[in-house]
Short mmCIF file of C-alpha atoms and ligand atoms in Angstrom, two decimals:
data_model
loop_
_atom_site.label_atom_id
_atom_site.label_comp_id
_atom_site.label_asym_id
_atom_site.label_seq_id
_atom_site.Cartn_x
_atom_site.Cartn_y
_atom_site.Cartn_z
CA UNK A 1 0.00 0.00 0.00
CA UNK A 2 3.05 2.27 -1.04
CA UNK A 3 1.22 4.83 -2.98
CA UNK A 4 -2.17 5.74 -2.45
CA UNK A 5 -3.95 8.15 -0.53
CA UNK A 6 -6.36 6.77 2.32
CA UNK A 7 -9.15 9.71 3.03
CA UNK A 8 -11.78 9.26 5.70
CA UNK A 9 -15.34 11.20 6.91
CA UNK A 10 -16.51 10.84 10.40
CA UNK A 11 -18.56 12.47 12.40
CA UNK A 12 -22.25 11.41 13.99
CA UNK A 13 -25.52 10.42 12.65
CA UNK A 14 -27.06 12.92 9.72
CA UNK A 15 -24.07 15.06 9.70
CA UNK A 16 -23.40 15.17 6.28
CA UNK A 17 -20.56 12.99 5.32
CA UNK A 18 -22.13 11.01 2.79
CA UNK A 19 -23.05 13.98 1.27
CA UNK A 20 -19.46 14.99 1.06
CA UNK A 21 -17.19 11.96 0.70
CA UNK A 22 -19.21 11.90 -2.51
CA UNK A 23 -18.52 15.72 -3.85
CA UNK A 24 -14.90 15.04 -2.72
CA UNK A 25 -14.71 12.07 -4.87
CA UNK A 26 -17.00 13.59 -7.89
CA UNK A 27 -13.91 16.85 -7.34
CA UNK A 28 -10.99 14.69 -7.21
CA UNK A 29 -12.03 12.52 -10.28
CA UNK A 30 -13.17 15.73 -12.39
CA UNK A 31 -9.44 16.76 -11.34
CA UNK A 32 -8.09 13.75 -12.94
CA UNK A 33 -7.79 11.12 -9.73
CA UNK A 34 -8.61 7.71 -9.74
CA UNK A 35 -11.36 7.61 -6.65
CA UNK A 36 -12.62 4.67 -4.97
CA UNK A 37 -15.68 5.78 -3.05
CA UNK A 38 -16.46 3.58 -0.18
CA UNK A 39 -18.25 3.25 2.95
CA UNK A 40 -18.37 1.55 6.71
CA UNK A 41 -19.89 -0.58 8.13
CA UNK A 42 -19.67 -2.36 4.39
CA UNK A 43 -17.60 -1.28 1.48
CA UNK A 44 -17.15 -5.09 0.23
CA UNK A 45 -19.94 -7.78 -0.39
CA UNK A 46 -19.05 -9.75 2.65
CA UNK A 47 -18.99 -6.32 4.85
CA UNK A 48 -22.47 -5.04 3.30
CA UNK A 49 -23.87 -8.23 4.33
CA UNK A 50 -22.73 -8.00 8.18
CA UNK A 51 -23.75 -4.07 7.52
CA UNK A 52 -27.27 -5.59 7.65
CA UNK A 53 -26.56 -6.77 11.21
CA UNK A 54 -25.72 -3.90 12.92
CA UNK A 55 -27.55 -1.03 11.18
CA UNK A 56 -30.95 -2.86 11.76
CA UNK A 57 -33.59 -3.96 14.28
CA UNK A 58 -33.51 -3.16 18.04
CA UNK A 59 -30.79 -0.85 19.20
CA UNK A 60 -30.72 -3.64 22.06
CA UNK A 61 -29.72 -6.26 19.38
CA UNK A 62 -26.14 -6.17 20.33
CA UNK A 63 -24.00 -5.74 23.51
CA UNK A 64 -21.08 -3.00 22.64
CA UNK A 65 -18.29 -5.70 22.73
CA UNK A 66 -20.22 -7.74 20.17
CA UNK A 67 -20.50 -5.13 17.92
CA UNK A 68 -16.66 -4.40 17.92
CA UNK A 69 -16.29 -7.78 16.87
CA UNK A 70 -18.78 -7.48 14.24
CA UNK A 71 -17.85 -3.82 13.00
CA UNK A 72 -13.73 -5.25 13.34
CA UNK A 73 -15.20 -8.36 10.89
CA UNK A 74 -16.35 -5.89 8.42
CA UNK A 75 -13.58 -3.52 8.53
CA UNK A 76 -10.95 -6.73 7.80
CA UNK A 77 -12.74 -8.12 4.61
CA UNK A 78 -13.34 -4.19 3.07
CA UNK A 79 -9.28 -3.58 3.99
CA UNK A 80 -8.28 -6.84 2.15
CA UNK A 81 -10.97 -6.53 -0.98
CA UNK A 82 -11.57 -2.86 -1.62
CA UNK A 83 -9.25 -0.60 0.20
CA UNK A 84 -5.83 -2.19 0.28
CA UNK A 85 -5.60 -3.12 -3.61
CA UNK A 86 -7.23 0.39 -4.26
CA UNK A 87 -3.93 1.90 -2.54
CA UNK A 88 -1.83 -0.42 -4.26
CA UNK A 89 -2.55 0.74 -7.53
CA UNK A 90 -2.33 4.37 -6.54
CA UNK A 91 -5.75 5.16 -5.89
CA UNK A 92 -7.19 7.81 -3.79
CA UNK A 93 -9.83 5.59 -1.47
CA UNK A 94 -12.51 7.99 0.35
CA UNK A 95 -14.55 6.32 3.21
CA UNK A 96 -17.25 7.43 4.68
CA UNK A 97 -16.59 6.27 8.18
CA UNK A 98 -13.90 3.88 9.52
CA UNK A 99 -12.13 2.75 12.52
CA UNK A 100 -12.71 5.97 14.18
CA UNK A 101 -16.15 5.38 13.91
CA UNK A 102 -15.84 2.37 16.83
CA UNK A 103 -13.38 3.90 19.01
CA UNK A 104 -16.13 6.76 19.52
CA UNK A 105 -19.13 4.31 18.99
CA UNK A 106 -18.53 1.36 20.75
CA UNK A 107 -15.27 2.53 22.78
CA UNK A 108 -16.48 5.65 24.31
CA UNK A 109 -20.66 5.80 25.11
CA UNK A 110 -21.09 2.07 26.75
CA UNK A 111 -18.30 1.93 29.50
CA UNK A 112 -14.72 2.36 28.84
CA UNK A 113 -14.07 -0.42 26.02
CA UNK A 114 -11.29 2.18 24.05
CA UNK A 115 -8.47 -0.07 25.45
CA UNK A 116 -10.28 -3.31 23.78
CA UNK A 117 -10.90 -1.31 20.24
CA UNK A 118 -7.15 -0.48 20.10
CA UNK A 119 -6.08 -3.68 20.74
CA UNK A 120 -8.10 -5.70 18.18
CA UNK A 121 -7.47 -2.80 15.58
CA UNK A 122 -3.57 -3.13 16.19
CA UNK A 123 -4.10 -7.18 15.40
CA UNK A 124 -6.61 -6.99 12.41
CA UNK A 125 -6.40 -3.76 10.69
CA UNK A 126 -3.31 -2.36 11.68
CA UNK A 127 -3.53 1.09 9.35
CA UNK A 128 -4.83 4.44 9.59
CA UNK A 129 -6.18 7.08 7.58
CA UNK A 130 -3.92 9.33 6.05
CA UNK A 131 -6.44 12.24 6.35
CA UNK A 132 -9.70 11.94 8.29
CA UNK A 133 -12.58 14.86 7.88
CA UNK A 134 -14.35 14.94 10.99
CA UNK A 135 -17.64 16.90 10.41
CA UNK A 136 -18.88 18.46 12.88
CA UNK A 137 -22.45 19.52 13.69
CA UNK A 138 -25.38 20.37 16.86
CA UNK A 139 -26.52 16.64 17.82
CA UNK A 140 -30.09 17.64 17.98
CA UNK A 141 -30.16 19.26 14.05
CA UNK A 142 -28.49 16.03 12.61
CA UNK A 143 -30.34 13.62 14.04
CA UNK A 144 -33.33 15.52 12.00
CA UNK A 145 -31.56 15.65 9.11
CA UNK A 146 -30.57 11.55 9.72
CA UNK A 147 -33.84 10.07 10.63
CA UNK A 148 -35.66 12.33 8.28
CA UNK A 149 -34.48 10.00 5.53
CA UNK A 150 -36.26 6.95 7.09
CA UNK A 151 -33.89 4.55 5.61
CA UNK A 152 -34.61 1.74 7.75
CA UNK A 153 -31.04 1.67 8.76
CA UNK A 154 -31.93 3.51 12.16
CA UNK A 155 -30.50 1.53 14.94
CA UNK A 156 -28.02 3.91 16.60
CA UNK A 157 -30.42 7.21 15.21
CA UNK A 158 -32.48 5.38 17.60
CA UNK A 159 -30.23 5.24 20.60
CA UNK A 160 -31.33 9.05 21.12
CA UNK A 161 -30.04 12.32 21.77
CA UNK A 162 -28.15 11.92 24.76
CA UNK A 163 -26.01 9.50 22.83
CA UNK A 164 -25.46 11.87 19.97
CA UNK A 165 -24.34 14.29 22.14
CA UNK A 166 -21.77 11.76 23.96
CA UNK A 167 -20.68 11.37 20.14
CA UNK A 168 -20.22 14.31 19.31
CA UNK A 169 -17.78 14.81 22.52
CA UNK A 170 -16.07 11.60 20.80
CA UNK A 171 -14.96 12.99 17.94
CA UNK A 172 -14.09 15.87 18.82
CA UNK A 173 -11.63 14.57 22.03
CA UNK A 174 -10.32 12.16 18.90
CA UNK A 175 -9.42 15.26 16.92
CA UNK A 176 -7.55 16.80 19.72
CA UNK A 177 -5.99 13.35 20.23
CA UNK A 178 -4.57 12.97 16.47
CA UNK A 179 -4.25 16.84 15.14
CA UNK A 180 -1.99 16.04 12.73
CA UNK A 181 -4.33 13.13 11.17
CA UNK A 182 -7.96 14.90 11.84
CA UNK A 183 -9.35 18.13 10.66
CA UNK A 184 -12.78 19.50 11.89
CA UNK A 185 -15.33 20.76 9.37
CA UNK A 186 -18.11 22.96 10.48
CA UNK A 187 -21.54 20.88 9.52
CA UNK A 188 -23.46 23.58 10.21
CA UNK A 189 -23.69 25.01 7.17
CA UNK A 190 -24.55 25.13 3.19
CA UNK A 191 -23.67 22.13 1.43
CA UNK A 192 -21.38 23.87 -1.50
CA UNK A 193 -19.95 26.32 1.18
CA UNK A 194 -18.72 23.14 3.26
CA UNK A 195 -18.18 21.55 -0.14
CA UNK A 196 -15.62 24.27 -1.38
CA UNK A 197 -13.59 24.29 1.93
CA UNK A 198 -12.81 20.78 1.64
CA UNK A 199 -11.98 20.87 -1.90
CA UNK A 200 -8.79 23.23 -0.72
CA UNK A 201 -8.52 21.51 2.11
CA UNK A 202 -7.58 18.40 0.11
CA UNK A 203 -5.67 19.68 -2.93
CA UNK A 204 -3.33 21.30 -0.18
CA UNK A 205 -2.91 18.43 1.45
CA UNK A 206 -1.85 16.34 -1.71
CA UNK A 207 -0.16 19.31 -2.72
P1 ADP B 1 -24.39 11.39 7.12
O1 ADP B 1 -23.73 10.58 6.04
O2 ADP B 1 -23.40 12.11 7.97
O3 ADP B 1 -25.37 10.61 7.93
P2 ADP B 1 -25.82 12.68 4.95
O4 ADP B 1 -24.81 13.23 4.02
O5 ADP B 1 -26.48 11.39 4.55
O6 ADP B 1 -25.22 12.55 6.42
O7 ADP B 1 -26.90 13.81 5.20
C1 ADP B 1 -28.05 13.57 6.02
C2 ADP B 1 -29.24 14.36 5.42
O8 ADP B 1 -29.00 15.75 5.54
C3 ADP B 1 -29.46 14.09 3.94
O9 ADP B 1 -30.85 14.14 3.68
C4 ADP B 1 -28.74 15.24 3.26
O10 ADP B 1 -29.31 15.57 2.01
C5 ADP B 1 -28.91 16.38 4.25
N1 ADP B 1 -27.74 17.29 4.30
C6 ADP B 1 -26.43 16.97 4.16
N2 ADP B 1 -25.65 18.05 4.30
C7 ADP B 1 -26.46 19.09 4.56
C8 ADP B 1 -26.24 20.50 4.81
N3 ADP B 1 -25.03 21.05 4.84
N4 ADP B 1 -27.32 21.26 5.05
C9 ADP B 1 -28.58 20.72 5.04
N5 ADP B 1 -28.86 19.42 4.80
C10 ADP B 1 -27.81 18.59 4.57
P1 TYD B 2 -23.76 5.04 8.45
O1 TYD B 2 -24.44 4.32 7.36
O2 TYD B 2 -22.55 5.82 8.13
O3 TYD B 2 -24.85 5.95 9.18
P2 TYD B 2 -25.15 7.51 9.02
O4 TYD B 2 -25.30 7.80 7.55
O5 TYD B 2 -26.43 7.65 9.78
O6 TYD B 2 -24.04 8.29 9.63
O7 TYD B 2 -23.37 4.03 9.62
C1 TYD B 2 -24.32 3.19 10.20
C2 TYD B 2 -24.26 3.27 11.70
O8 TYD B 2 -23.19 2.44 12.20
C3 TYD B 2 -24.03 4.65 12.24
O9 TYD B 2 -25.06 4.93 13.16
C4 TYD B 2 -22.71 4.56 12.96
C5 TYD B 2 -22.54 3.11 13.27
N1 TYD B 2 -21.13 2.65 13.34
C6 TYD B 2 -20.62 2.20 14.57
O10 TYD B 2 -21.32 2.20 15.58
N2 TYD B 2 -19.34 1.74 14.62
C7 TYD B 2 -18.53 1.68 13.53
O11 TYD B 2 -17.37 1.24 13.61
C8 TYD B 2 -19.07 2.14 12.27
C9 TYD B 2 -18.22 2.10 11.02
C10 TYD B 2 -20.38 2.62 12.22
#
């Protein structure tokens, strides 16, 4: 994985990453980049199928330690079929969430399970993002924005606001944690306005 570029969104629920992993990756490729556009939990056929697990039914489906065993599952098979040989042949790879997405989910809201997330990512994944947009929004405005889409993938939308807001203080204690990896992006605002300041953000950066 010598010479790719590894790019990844976070942030919670109905923020807007979706929204803009895919204008980065429609800017990049108009720019001339080979994108691969990609997502978590899923991102490979095996990891869309465990997706189906955890993004559905009762939010009491799964105890936090099983789920880091189920999102770790996931994140091994989309590292060994999409992401790795996408960096191997130069690619830039955009995810819209990754391992950041269980240290705050699973290792920070349900009891102190960081130290157990760190450990199983050092044995099965092993690699980090090179750059990882964190956007950042009010807990209360996203979770509007996420559950007004009704996708029927609602399981942590339905954990509630309280969790949201522990989320929120997640991500942002992981961007102080890693400043030289994570860069915060105000949610709050237009989609183009947010759009555009990533766009620089990123050409810089591969610059
Ligand atoms: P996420 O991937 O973080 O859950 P999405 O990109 O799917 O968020 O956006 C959630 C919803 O909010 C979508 O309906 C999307 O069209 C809308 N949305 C995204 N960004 C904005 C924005 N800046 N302002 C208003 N609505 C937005
Ligand atoms: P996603 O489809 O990105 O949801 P959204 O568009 O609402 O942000 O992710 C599905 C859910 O899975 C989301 O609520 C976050 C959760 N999740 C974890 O709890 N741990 C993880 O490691 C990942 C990747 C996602």
């Amino acid at each position: 994985m010598a010479d790719g570029r590894f790019i990844t969104f976070e942030g919670i629920d109905g923020a807007g990453k979706s929204t803009q992993a895919r204008l980065l990756a429609d800017h990049l490729r108009a720019a001339g980049h080979e994108v691969v556009l990609t997502r978590e939990p899923g991102g490979s056929p095996g990891a869309e199928e465990i997706r189906r697990l955890l993004v559905e039914g009762d939010p009491a489906r799964w105890s936090a330690e099983t789920e880091i065993l189920l999102f770790t599952a996931a994140r091994r098979d989309h590292l060994e079929k999409t992401i790795s040989p996408a960096l191997a042949r130069g690619a830039i790879v955009i995810s819209d969430r990754f391992a950041d997405s269980t240290r705050v989910y699973q290792g920070a809201t349900r009891g102190d399970l960081r130290g157990i997330v760190d450990d199983l990512h050092a044995r099965m994944i092993g690699r980090e993002p090179d750059l990882t947009l964190i956007v950042d929004m009010d807990p209360e405005a996203a979770l509007g924005r996420g559950l007004a889409r009704k996708s029927g993938e609602d399981r942590f939308e339905d954990m509630g606001h309280a969790f949201q807001v522990q989320l929120r203080t997640g991500f942002l204690a992981l961007a102080a944690e890693a400043p030289e990896r994570c860069r915060l992006i105000d949610g709050m605002r237009e989609v183009d306005e947010i759009a555009a300041e990533i766009a620089t953000l990123v050409a810089r950066w591969l610059a």
